[in-house]
Tab-separated table of C-alpha atoms in Angstrom:
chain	number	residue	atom	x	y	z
A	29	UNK	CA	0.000	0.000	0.000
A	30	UNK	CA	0.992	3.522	-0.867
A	31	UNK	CA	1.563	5.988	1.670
A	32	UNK	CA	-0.148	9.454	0.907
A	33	UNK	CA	2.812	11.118	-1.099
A	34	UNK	CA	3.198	8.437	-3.724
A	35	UNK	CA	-0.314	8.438	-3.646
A	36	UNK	CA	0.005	12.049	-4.898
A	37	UNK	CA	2.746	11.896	-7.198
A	38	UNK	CA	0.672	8.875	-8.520
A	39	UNK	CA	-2.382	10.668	-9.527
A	40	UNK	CA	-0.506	13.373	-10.508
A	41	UNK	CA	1.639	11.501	-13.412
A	42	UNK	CA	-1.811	9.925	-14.350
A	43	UNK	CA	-3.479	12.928	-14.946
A	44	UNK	CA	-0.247	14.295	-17.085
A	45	UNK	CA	-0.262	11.280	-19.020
A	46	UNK	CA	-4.381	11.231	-19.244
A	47	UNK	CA	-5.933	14.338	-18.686
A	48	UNK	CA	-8.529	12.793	-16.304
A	49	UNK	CA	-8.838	9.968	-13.733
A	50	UNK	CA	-11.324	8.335	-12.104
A	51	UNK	CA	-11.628	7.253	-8.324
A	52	UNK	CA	-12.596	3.754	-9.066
A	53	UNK	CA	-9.454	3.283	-11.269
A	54	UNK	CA	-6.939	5.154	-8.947
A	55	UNK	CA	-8.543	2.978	-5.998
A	56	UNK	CA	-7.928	-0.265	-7.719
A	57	UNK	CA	-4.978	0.893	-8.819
A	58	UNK	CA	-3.296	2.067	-5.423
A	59	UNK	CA	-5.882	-0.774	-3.382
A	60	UNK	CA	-6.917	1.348	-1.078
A	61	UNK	CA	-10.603	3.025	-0.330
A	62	UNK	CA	-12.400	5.534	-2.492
A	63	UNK	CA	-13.028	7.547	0.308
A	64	UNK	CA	-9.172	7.630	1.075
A	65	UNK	CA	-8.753	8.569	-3.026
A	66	UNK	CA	-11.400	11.606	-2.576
A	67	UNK	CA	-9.146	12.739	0.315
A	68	UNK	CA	-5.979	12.615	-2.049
A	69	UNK	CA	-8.498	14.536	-4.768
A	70	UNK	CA	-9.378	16.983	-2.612
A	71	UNK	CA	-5.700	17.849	-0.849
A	72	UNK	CA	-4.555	18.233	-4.356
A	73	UNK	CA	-7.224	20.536	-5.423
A	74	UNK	CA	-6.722	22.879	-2.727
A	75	UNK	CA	-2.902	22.981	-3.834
A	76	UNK	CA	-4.069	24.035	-7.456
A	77	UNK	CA	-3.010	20.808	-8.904
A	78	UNK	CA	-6.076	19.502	-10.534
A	79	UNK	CA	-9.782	19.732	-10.285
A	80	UNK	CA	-11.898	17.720	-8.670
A	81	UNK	CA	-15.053	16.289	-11.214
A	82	UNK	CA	-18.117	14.227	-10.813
A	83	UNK	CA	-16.342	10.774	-10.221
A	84	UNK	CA	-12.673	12.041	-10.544
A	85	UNK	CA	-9.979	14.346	-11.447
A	86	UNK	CA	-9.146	16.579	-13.858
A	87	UNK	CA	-6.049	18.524	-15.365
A	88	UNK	CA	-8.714	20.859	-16.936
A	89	UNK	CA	-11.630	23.291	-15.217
A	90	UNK	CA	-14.401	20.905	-15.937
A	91	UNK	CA	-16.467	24.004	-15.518
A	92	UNK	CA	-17.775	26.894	-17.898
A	93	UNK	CA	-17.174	30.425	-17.137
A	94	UNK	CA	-20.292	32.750	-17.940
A	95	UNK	CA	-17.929	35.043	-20.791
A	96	UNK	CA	-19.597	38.398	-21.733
A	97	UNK	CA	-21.188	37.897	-25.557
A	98	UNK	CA	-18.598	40.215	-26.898
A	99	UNK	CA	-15.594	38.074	-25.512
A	100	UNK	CA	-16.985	34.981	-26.202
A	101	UNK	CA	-17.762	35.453	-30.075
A	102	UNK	CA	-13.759	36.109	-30.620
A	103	UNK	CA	-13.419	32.401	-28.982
A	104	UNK	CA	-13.659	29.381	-32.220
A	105	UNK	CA	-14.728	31.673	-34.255
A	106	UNK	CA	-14.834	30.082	-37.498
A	107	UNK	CA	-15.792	26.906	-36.298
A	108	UNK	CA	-18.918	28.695	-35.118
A	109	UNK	CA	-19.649	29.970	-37.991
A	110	UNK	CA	-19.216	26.396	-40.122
A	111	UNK	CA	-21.455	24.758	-37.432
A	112	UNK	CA	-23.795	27.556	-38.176
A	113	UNK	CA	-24.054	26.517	-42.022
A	114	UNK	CA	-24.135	22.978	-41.035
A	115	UNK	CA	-27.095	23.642	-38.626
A	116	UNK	CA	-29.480	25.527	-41.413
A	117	UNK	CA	-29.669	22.828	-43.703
A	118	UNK	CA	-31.796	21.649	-40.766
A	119	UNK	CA	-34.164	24.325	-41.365
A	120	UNK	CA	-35.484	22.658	-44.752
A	121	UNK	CA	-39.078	23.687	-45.573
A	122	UNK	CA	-40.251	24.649	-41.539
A	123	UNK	CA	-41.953	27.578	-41.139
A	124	UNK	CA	-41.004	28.630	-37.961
A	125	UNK	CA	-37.830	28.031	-36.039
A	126	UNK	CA	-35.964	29.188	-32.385
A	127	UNK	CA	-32.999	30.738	-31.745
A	128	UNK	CA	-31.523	30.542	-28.404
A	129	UNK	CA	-28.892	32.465	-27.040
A	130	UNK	CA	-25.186	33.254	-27.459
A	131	UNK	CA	-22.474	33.159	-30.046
A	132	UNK	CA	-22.604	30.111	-32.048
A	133	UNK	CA	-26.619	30.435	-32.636
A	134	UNK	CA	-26.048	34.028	-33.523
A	135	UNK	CA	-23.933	32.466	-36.643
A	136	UNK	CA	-27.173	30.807	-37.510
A	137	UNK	CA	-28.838	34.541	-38.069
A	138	UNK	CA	-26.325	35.545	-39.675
A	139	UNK	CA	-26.510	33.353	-42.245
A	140	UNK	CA	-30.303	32.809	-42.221
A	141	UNK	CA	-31.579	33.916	-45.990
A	142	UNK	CA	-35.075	31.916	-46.333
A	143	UNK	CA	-36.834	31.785	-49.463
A	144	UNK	CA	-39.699	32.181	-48.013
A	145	UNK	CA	-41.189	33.101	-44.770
A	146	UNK	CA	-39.791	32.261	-42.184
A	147	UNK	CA	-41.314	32.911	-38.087
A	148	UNK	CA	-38.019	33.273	-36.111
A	149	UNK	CA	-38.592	33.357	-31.659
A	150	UNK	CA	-36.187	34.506	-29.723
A	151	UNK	CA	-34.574	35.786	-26.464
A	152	UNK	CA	-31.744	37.241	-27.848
A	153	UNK	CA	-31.714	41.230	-28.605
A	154	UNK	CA	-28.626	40.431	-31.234
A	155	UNK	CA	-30.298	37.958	-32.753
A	156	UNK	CA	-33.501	39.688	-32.837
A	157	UNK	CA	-31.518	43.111	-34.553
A	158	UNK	CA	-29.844	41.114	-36.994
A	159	UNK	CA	-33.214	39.550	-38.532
A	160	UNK	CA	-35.651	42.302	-37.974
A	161	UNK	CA	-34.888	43.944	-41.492
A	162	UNK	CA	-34.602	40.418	-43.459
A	163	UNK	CA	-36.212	39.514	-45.945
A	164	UNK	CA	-39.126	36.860	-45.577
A	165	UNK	CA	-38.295	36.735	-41.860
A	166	UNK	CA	-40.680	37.423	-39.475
A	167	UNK	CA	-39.272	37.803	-35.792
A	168	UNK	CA	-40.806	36.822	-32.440
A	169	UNK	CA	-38.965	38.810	-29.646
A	170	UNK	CA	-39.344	37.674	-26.615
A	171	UNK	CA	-39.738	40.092	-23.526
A	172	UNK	CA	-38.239	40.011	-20.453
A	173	UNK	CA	-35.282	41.670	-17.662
A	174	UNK	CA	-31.968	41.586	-20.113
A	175	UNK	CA	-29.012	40.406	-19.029
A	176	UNK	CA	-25.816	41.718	-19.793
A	177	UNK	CA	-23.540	39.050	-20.086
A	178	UNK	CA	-25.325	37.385	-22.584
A	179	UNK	CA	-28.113	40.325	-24.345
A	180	UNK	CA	-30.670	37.744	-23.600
A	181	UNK	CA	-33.516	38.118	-20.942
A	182	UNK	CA	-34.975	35.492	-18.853
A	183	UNK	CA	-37.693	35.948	-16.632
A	184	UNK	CA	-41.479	35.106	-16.308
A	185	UNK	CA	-42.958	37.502	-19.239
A	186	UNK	CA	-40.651	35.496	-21.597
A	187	UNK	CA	-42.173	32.002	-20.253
A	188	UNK	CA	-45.505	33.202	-20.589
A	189	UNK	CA	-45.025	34.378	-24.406
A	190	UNK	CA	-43.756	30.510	-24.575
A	191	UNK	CA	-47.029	28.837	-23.043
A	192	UNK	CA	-48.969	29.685	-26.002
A	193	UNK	CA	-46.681	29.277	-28.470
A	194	UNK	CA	-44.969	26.206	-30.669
A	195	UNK	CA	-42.292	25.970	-33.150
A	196	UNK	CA	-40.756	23.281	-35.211
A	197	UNK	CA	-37.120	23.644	-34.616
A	198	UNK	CA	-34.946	25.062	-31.787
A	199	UNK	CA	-31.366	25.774	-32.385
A	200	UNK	CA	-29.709	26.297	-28.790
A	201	UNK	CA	-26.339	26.962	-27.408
A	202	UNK	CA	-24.722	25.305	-24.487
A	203	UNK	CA	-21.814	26.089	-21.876
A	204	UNK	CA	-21.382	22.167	-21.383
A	205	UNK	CA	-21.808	19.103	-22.360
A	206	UNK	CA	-21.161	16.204	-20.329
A	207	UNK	CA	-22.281	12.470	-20.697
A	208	UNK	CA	-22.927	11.847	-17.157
A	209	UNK	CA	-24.639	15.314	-16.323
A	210	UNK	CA	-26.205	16.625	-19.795
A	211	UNK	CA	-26.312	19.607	-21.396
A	212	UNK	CA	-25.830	22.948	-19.371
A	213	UNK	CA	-25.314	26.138	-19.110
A	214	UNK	CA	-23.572	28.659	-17.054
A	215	UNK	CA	-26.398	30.906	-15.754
A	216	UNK	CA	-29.912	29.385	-13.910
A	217	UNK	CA	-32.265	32.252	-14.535
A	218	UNK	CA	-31.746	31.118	-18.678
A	219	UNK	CA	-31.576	27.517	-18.033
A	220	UNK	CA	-35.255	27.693	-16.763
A	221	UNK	CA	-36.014	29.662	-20.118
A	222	UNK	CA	-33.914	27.171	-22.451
A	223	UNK	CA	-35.692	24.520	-20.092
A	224	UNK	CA	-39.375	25.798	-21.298
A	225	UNK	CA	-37.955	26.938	-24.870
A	226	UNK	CA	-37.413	23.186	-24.997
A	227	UNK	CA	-40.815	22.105	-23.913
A	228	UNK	CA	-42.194	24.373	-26.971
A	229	UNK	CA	-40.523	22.674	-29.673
A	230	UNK	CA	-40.852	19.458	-31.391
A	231	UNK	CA	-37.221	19.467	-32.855
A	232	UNK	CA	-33.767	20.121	-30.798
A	233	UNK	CA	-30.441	20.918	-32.253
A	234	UNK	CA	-27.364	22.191	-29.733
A	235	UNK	CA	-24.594	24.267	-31.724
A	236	UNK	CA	-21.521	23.818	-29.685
A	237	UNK	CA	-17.992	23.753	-30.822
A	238	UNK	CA	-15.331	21.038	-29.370
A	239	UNK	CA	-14.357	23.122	-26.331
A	240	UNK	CA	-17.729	22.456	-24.563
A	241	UNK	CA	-17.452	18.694	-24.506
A	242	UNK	CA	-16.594	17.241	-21.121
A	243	UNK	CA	-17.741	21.065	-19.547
A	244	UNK	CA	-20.093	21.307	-17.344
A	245	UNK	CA	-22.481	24.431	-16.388
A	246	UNK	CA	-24.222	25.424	-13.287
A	247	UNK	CA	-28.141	24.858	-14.559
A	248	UNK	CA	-28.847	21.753	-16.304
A	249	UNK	CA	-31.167	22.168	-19.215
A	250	UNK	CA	-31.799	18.536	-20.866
A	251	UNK	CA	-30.329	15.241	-20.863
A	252	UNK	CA	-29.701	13.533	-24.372
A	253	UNK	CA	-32.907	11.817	-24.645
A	254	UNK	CA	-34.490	14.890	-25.155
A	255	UNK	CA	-31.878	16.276	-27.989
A	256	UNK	CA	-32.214	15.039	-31.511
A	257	UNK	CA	-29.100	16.965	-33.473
A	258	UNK	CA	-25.883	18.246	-31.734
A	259	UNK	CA	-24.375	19.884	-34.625
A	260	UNK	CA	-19.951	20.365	-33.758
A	261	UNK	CA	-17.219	20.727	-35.144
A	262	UNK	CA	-14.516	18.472	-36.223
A	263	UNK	CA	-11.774	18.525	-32.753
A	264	UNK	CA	-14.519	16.188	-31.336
A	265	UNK	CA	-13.258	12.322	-31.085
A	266	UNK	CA	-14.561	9.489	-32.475
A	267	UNK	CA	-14.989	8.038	-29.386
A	268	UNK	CA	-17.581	10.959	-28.087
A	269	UNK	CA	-19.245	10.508	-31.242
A	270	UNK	CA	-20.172	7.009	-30.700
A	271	UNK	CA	-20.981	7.377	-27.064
A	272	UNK	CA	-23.560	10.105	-28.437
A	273	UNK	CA	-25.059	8.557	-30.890
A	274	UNK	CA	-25.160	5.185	-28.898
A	275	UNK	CA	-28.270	7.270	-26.694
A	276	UNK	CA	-29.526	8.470	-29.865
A	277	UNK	CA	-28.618	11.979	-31.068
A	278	UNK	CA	-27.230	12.559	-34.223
A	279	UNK	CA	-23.986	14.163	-34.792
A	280	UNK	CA	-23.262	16.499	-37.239
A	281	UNK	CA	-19.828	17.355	-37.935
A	282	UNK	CA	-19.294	21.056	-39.572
């Protein structure tokens, strides 16, 4: 049995040569407890030497920061805006559509051109600007306290606009997306709206680049049996793929 600084130097090496580890793995590994291996987690987390995660370790902050909008659109950049392409050939011949909020699904507005009309809903005031003047788009703002980070609001007037409404597709963004937690995001006032925003459609595609996979956000907004598309780009493995589209989602690499 290891005494507590091999243990250390241990998990440390393993996370240099993995990226993560896991407590079952590191307790088989070292035979001792996995209460003794959250100790070990824990001591080295307060040291700034990893991060602690749902089951593990990790070299990586497992967790998404809530960016302002106008830092965050600098961030993958083009890969945003080839996931945004890939994600309107989704659109086909529906007549109405959502947009969430956020960078990626701003991309999707951007390049929105419908040949005919078109109901866009949203709680985004740059989405909202960017389509009110387009041709054979109709837009649905919804109302609400705006928040700053993100130019979105959230609140109750925005749900209640949603309780009497429906629409076929709705394209969201997402802080995080983990396969033992879901898909999240990094503010709970708008996780209750995306939560709802959900509810009204029949159709859900997530727009997330690479750098959201294995993230995870504070509010929780839907678990994968409720997603049909996640629409990526090309960093993401094989492996996550399969793992995705094992519970049912299709992948669509940009």
């Amino acid at each position: 049995m290891k005494n507590i600084t091999e243990r250390h130097q241990l998990i440390l090496q393993k996370l240099k040569e993995q990226g993560r580890v896991g407590i079952q793995e590191l307790s088989d590994l070292m035979e001792v407890s996995g209460v003794t291996i959250r100790k070990d987690l824990k001591l080295l987390e307060d040291k700034n030497l990893l991060f602690r995660t749902r089951g593990g370790g990790s070299i990586t902050n497992p967790y998404a920061v809530d960016r302002p909008i106008n830092e965050k659109e600098f961030i993958n950049s083009e890969d945003k805006q080839k996931i945004a392409k890939s994600a309107a050939t989704l659109i086909k011949q529906s007549d109405s559509i959502m947009i969430g909020s956020g960078t990626t699904v701003f991309e999707l507005a951007r390049c929105l051109h419908p040949t005919k009309l078109l109901t866009v809903i949203t709680p985004a005031l740059k989405v909202g600007l960017e389509l009110s003047n387009r041709s054979n788009v109709e837009v649905l703002q919804l109302g609400g306290l705006i928040r700053p980070n993100s130019s979105s609001v959230a609140g109750s007037h925005a749900m209640r606009v949603l309780d009497e409404i429906s629409c076929e597709i709705l394209f969201l963004g997402v802080d995080g997306i983990e396969l033992d937690f879901g898909f999240s995001i990094t503010n709970i006032a708008e996780a209750t709206l995306n939560q709802k925003m959900i509810e009204t459609a029949q159709t859900l595609v997530i727009m997330a680049d690479s750098t959201k996979f294995g993230r995870r956000g504070l509010g929780k907004i839907c678990g994968f049996d409720q997603v049909q598309y996640i629409v990526t780009d090309n960093k993401v493995s094989d492996q996550t793929v399969k793992m995705i589209e094992d519970r049912g989602v299709k992948v669509i690499i940009a």
